[in-house]
């Protein structure tokens, strides 16, 4: 027995707590391995969340679009409107005043032109500002989603040129409208079909869709689709990196580097696009489901004709029912 007041023996070095260098290296290696396993899952979760936001926005746009159609007694909101007399023959002017989300009038229906200071601006040619009142002008989350919304959010809108902002939002919403609805000036509505695409033009002419009763299958007819642009920008260089106000039928293969290769459609979700249908539903479509190429089987071609609209003319397959 130790005497009272005597010193206790000091612990040996092997009794001390702590990690050796080897143990620390093993722990670091395990952490690095776990990070390597988790990062792809986190990336997929992020992409899934972004895709869900776009699907939600597509449904929100369709709610507004359906209300517009109801208010217009079956007349569909067109993808494009004339702003000058040269296009007014084929494309009517907007029939009501149009405002942006800042409360500025950008189209005067009574005068049939843009207000002073906006003369010549294409800021109202597309669908976005005409549809905006139907979702209470919530630009972020409806017209501009994910990357588009982030870019806008980083700008101080109070110091941003209003014309530049209004024009670019009109030009490049995240979702483009089916160009068959009201049409685009670059399209030909004659039986010859699309300029520059003879394989479709030979008997695969596009019929301009103007009223709800022209849509044979609302559950199959596309109104909105994920879109992309060619890096266009308005005055001052304000730029949205994705999005375009219209998407078009195409018979060419999708090329990630060539926007014009697939009618401004963007297959940004693992090779698929968000698509909103006339019945209000939204989902994903692949390249083959969106293309009208003749190298597909007849059932796919018929399905895609219903997706894009009513087609007419002589074709190597029966008209879509």
Short mmCIF file of C-alpha atoms in Angstrom, two decimals:
data_model
loop_
_atom_site.label_atom_id
_atom_site.label_comp_id
_atom_site.label_asym_id
_atom_site.label_seq_id
_atom_site.Cartn_x
_atom_site.Cartn_y
_atom_site.Cartn_z
CA UNK A 1 0.00 0.00 0.00
CA UNK A 2 1.32 3.40 -0.95
CA UNK A 3 2.11 5.78 1.77
CA UNK A 4 -0.13 8.79 2.27
CA UNK A 5 1.27 11.85 0.56
CA UNK A 6 3.52 9.88 -1.76
CA UNK A 7 3.38 10.71 -5.49
CA UNK A 8 1.28 8.53 -7.77
CA UNK A 9 3.13 6.87 -10.60
CA UNK A 10 2.90 8.76 -13.93
CA UNK A 11 1.02 6.98 -16.72
CA UNK A 12 3.10 5.48 -19.44
CA UNK A 13 3.04 7.04 -22.88
CA UNK A 14 1.05 4.09 -24.24
CA UNK A 15 -1.81 4.93 -21.83
CA UNK A 16 -2.34 8.44 -23.27
CA UNK A 17 -5.42 9.09 -25.48
CA UNK A 18 -5.02 10.32 -29.12
CA UNK A 19 -4.59 9.19 -32.71
CA UNK A 20 -1.50 8.02 -34.42
CA UNK A 21 -0.55 9.44 -37.84
CA UNK A 22 -1.68 6.23 -39.54
CA UNK A 23 -5.07 6.39 -37.83
CA UNK A 24 -5.53 10.01 -38.95
CA UNK A 25 -4.66 9.10 -42.54
CA UNK A 26 -7.17 6.24 -42.48
CA UNK A 27 -9.91 8.56 -41.18
CA UNK A 28 -9.13 11.15 -43.88
CA UNK A 29 -9.21 8.47 -46.55
CA UNK A 30 -12.61 7.24 -45.33
CA UNK A 31 -14.01 10.80 -45.33
CA UNK A 32 -12.70 11.38 -48.87
CA UNK A 33 -14.29 8.11 -49.99
CA UNK A 34 -17.65 9.07 -48.47
CA UNK A 35 -17.51 12.49 -50.15
CA UNK A 36 -16.79 10.80 -53.48
CA UNK A 37 -19.81 8.57 -53.01
CA UNK A 38 -22.14 11.34 -51.85
CA UNK A 39 -21.26 14.08 -54.38
CA UNK A 40 -22.96 12.42 -57.38
CA UNK A 41 -26.06 11.83 -55.27
CA UNK A 42 -26.09 15.47 -54.18
CA UNK A 43 -25.72 16.55 -57.82
CA UNK A 44 -28.62 14.35 -58.85
CA UNK A 45 -30.73 15.71 -56.00
CA UNK A 46 -29.96 19.28 -57.09
CA UNK A 47 -30.85 18.51 -60.72
CA UNK A 48 -34.03 16.80 -59.57
CA UNK A 49 -35.03 19.88 -57.58
CA UNK A 50 -34.35 22.16 -60.55
CA UNK A 51 -36.34 19.90 -62.85
CA UNK A 52 -39.22 19.89 -60.37
CA UNK A 53 -39.20 23.70 -60.33
CA UNK A 54 -39.46 23.80 -64.11
CA UNK A 55 -42.29 21.26 -64.14
CA UNK A 56 -44.10 23.36 -61.54
CA UNK A 57 -43.59 26.51 -63.61
CA UNK A 58 -44.92 24.73 -66.70
CA UNK A 59 -48.13 23.89 -64.85
CA UNK A 60 -48.39 27.46 -63.56
CA UNK A 61 -48.05 28.82 -67.10
CA UNK A 62 -50.78 26.45 -68.27
CA UNK A 63 -53.15 27.67 -65.56
CA UNK A 64 -52.68 31.19 -66.88
CA UNK A 65 -52.90 30.05 -70.47
CA UNK A 66 -56.16 28.20 -69.86
CA UNK A 67 -57.65 31.25 -68.15
CA UNK A 68 -56.61 33.46 -71.08
CA UNK A 69 -58.31 31.03 -73.49
CA UNK A 70 -61.46 31.05 -71.36
CA UNK A 71 -61.49 34.86 -71.21
CA UNK A 72 -60.95 34.97 -74.99
CA UNK A 73 -63.82 32.55 -75.74
CA UNK A 74 -61.59 29.82 -77.11
CA UNK A 75 -59.07 32.02 -78.92
CA UNK A 76 -55.57 30.84 -78.07
CA UNK A 77 -52.84 33.20 -76.93
CA UNK A 78 -50.42 33.25 -79.91
CA UNK A 79 -46.69 32.83 -79.57
CA UNK A 80 -46.10 36.03 -81.53
CA UNK A 81 -47.82 39.33 -82.24
CA UNK A 82 -47.13 41.95 -84.88
CA UNK A 83 -45.75 45.34 -83.86
CA UNK A 84 -45.76 46.84 -87.37
CA UNK A 85 -48.13 46.89 -90.34
CA UNK A 86 -45.82 44.69 -92.40
CA UNK A 87 -46.58 41.66 -90.20
CA UNK A 88 -50.15 42.55 -89.26
CA UNK A 89 -51.62 40.74 -92.28
CA UNK A 90 -50.60 37.32 -90.98
CA UNK A 91 -50.12 38.20 -87.28
CA UNK A 92 -52.66 40.43 -85.53
CA UNK A 93 -51.68 43.12 -83.06
CA UNK A 94 -52.29 42.49 -79.37
CA UNK A 95 -55.94 43.38 -78.82
CA UNK A 96 -55.44 44.84 -75.33
CA UNK A 97 -52.88 47.04 -73.58
CA UNK A 98 -49.77 45.19 -72.42
CA UNK A 99 -47.74 46.06 -69.30
CA UNK A 100 -44.52 44.73 -67.84
CA UNK A 101 -44.13 43.76 -64.18
CA UNK A 102 -42.98 47.29 -63.34
CA UNK A 103 -46.39 48.65 -64.34
CA UNK A 104 -45.15 50.34 -67.51
CA UNK A 105 -47.41 50.18 -70.56
CA UNK A 106 -45.43 48.59 -73.38
CA UNK A 107 -48.23 48.18 -75.93
CA UNK A 108 -51.06 50.65 -76.55
CA UNK A 109 -53.97 48.76 -78.10
CA UNK A 110 -55.92 51.96 -78.82
CA UNK A 111 -53.06 53.38 -80.88
CA UNK A 112 -52.00 50.02 -82.27
CA UNK A 113 -48.36 50.61 -81.45
CA UNK A 114 -45.81 50.77 -78.67
CA UNK A 115 -45.90 53.94 -76.51
CA UNK A 116 -43.39 56.79 -76.99
CA UNK A 117 -39.92 55.67 -76.02
CA UNK A 118 -40.66 52.06 -76.97
CA UNK A 119 -41.08 52.62 -80.71
CA UNK A 120 -39.57 49.84 -82.77
CA UNK A 121 -38.87 47.65 -79.75
CA UNK A 122 -39.69 43.94 -80.14
CA UNK A 123 -40.28 43.78 -76.37
CA UNK A 124 -43.93 42.76 -76.86
CA UNK A 125 -43.71 40.46 -79.87
CA UNK A 126 -43.62 37.25 -77.79
CA UNK A 127 -46.11 35.71 -75.39
CA UNK A 128 -44.50 36.44 -71.94
CA UNK A 129 -45.84 39.91 -71.08
CA UNK A 130 -49.29 39.13 -72.46
CA UNK A 131 -49.54 36.06 -70.23
CA UNK A 132 -47.85 37.61 -67.17
CA UNK A 133 -51.04 39.12 -65.63
CA UNK A 134 -52.49 35.61 -65.28
CA UNK A 135 -49.85 34.65 -62.71
CA UNK A 136 -49.74 38.08 -61.07
CA UNK A 137 -46.52 39.10 -62.84
CA UNK A 138 -44.42 36.62 -60.84
CA UNK A 139 -41.55 36.66 -63.32
CA UNK A 140 -39.15 34.62 -61.19
CA UNK A 141 -40.54 31.13 -60.85
CA UNK A 142 -42.90 31.32 -63.82
CA UNK A 143 -41.28 33.00 -66.82
CA UNK A 144 -37.73 32.76 -65.52
CA UNK A 145 -36.71 29.59 -63.70
CA UNK A 146 -33.51 28.25 -62.15
CA UNK A 147 -30.52 29.81 -63.99
CA UNK A 148 -32.70 32.47 -65.60
CA UNK A 149 -34.11 33.50 -62.23
CA UNK A 150 -30.65 33.52 -60.65
CA UNK A 151 -29.28 35.86 -63.31
CA UNK A 152 -32.19 38.26 -62.87
CA UNK A 153 -31.94 38.11 -59.08
CA UNK A 154 -28.27 39.15 -59.18
CA UNK A 155 -29.10 42.37 -61.01
CA UNK A 156 -30.21 45.52 -59.25
CA UNK A 157 -33.40 46.00 -61.23
CA UNK A 158 -33.69 49.61 -60.09
CA UNK A 159 -30.46 50.38 -61.97
CA UNK A 160 -31.23 48.13 -64.95
CA UNK A 161 -32.41 49.72 -68.18
CA UNK A 162 -36.14 48.96 -68.32
CA UNK A 163 -36.23 48.44 -72.07
CA UNK A 164 -33.32 46.00 -71.94
CA UNK A 165 -34.94 44.06 -69.10
CA UNK A 166 -38.39 44.00 -70.73
CA UNK A 167 -37.05 42.94 -74.10
CA UNK A 168 -34.82 40.17 -72.79
CA UNK A 169 -37.55 38.73 -70.58
CA UNK A 170 -39.81 38.67 -73.63
CA UNK A 171 -37.08 37.07 -75.74
CA UNK A 172 -35.81 34.36 -73.42
CA UNK A 173 -38.30 32.91 -70.94
CA UNK A 174 -37.22 29.48 -69.73
CA UNK A 175 -40.09 27.78 -71.55
CA UNK A 176 -40.86 28.42 -75.21
CA UNK A 177 -44.34 28.22 -76.73
CA UNK A 178 -45.24 25.87 -79.57
CA UNK A 179 -44.68 27.91 -82.75
CA UNK A 180 -47.77 26.35 -84.33
CA UNK A 181 -49.95 28.50 -82.03
CA UNK A 182 -50.34 31.71 -83.99
CA UNK A 183 -47.07 31.08 -85.80
CA UNK A 184 -43.84 32.96 -86.38
CA UNK A 185 -42.83 35.25 -89.27
CA UNK A 186 -40.05 32.81 -90.23
CA UNK A 187 -42.66 30.13 -90.91
CA UNK A 188 -44.59 29.59 -94.11
CA UNK A 189 -48.21 28.60 -93.62
CA UNK A 190 -48.62 27.49 -97.22
CA UNK A 191 -48.70 23.82 -98.21
CA UNK A 192 -45.00 24.05 -99.05
CA UNK A 193 -44.16 23.81 -95.34
CA UNK A 194 -41.09 25.22 -93.64
CA UNK A 195 -38.51 27.35 -95.49
CA UNK A 196 -35.19 25.58 -95.68
CA UNK A 197 -36.56 22.20 -94.58
CA UNK A 198 -37.70 20.50 -97.80
CA UNK A 199 -38.06 17.04 -96.27
CA UNK A 200 -40.88 18.42 -94.11
CA UNK A 201 -42.09 20.97 -96.65
CA UNK A 202 -42.95 18.30 -99.21
CA UNK A 203 -46.50 17.71 -98.08
CA UNK A 204 -45.97 18.29 -94.37
CA UNK A 205 -47.19 21.87 -94.14
CA UNK A 206 -47.94 23.42 -90.78
CA UNK A 207 -51.46 24.64 -90.08
CA UNK A 208 -51.52 27.69 -87.85
CA UNK A 209 -53.49 26.93 -84.68
CA UNK A 210 -55.66 29.85 -83.59
CA UNK A 211 -58.63 28.49 -81.64
CA UNK A 212 -59.14 25.80 -79.04
CA UNK A 213 -61.50 23.79 -81.24
CA UNK A 214 -58.69 23.30 -83.79
CA UNK A 215 -56.81 21.14 -81.29
CA UNK A 216 -57.93 17.57 -81.90
CA UNK A 217 -56.32 16.07 -78.77
CA UNK A 218 -55.72 18.52 -75.86
CA UNK A 219 -54.13 15.76 -73.79
CA UNK A 220 -51.44 15.35 -76.48
CA UNK A 221 -51.03 18.91 -77.81
CA UNK A 222 -47.93 20.75 -76.56
CA UNK A 223 -48.13 24.41 -75.50
CA UNK A 224 -44.79 24.96 -73.69
CA UNK A 225 -41.39 23.24 -73.85
CA UNK A 226 -37.88 23.72 -72.39
CA UNK A 227 -36.12 26.20 -74.69
CA UNK A 228 -32.66 27.56 -75.43
CA UNK A 229 -31.25 30.50 -77.37
CA UNK A 230 -28.11 31.29 -79.31
CA UNK A 231 -26.67 33.69 -76.77
CA UNK A 232 -28.77 36.62 -77.90
CA UNK A 233 -28.79 39.82 -75.88
CA UNK A 234 -30.54 43.14 -75.93
CA UNK A 235 -29.03 46.61 -75.89
CA UNK A 236 -26.48 46.96 -73.12
CA UNK A 237 -25.60 43.25 -73.20
CA UNK A 238 -28.09 41.97 -70.60
CA UNK A 239 -28.28 38.26 -71.26
CA UNK A 240 -30.24 35.21 -70.16
CA UNK A 241 -28.17 32.11 -70.85
CA UNK A 242 -31.07 29.76 -71.48
CA UNK A 243 -34.61 30.09 -72.75
CA UNK A 244 -36.42 31.32 -75.85
CA UNK A 245 -40.00 32.40 -76.42
CA UNK A 246 -40.80 29.83 -79.16
CA UNK A 247 -39.95 26.23 -80.05
CA UNK A 248 -40.48 24.75 -83.52
CA UNK A 249 -41.02 21.34 -85.13
CA UNK A 250 -37.79 19.97 -86.52
CA UNK A 251 -36.47 17.08 -88.60
CA UNK A 252 -32.81 17.43 -87.61
CA UNK A 253 -30.89 15.70 -84.84
CA UNK A 254 -30.34 17.48 -81.54
CA UNK A 255 -26.91 19.08 -81.24
CA UNK A 256 -26.01 20.51 -77.85
CA UNK A 257 -23.71 23.07 -79.49
CA UNK A 258 -26.08 24.11 -82.29
CA UNK A 259 -29.26 25.79 -81.05
CA UNK A 260 -30.82 25.85 -84.51
CA UNK A 261 -30.44 22.10 -84.86
CA UNK A 262 -33.59 21.33 -82.90
CA UNK A 263 -35.95 24.27 -83.19
CA UNK A 264 -34.74 26.00 -79.99
CA UNK A 265 -35.81 22.97 -77.93
CA UNK A 266 -33.50 22.22 -75.01
CA UNK A 267 -33.03 18.62 -73.87
CA UNK A 268 -31.49 19.82 -70.61
CA UNK A 269 -32.92 17.18 -68.30
CA UNK A 270 -30.86 14.05 -69.02
CA UNK A 271 -31.76 14.24 -72.71
CA UNK A 272 -35.36 15.27 -72.12
CA UNK A 273 -37.38 18.48 -72.11
CA UNK A 274 -40.14 19.67 -69.81
CA UNK A 275 -43.37 19.76 -71.83
CA UNK A 276 -46.72 21.32 -70.83
CA UNK A 277 -49.82 20.01 -72.61
CA UNK A 278 -53.09 21.73 -73.42
CA UNK A 279 -54.96 19.74 -70.75
CA UNK A 280 -52.77 21.33 -68.04
CA UNK A 281 -50.48 18.38 -67.41
CA UNK A 282 -46.69 18.53 -67.58
CA UNK A 283 -44.03 15.89 -68.10
CA UNK A 284 -40.77 15.04 -69.85
CA UNK A 285 -40.21 14.19 -73.53
CA UNK A 286 -37.13 12.78 -75.27
CA UNK A 287 -35.68 13.75 -78.65
CA UNK A 288 -37.56 11.04 -80.54
CA UNK A 289 -40.80 12.05 -78.85
CA UNK A 290 -40.39 15.67 -80.02
CA UNK A 291 -38.96 15.13 -83.50
CA UNK A 292 -41.02 14.85 -86.71
CA UNK A 293 -38.32 13.02 -88.68
CA UNK A 294 -39.54 10.64 -91.37
CA UNK A 295 -37.12 7.92 -90.24
CA UNK A 296 -39.41 7.12 -87.31
CA UNK A 297 -42.15 4.53 -87.32
CA UNK A 298 -45.64 5.62 -88.37
CA UNK A 299 -47.16 5.48 -84.88
CA UNK A 300 -44.45 7.80 -83.54
CA UNK A 301 -44.97 10.22 -86.42
CA UNK A 302 -48.72 10.30 -85.89
CA UNK A 303 -48.22 10.86 -82.16
CA UNK A 304 -45.81 13.72 -82.79
CA UNK A 305 -48.17 15.37 -85.23
CA UNK A 306 -50.75 15.45 -82.46
CA UNK A 307 -48.08 16.84 -80.11
CA UNK A 308 -47.15 19.71 -82.45
CA UNK A 309 -50.55 20.47 -83.92
CA UNK A 310 -52.71 19.80 -86.94
CA UNK A 311 -50.72 19.02 -90.05
CA UNK A 312 -52.06 18.79 -93.58
CA UNK A 313 -50.95 17.81 -97.08
CA UNK A 314 -49.83 14.63 -98.75
CA UNK A 315 -47.49 12.57 -96.64
CA UNK A 316 -46.18 9.00 -96.68
CA UNK A 317 -48.47 8.10 -93.81
CA UNK A 318 -52.11 8.59 -92.89
CA UNK A 319 -53.30 11.93 -91.43
CA UNK A 320 -53.27 12.07 -87.65
CA UNK A 321 -56.72 11.20 -86.22
#
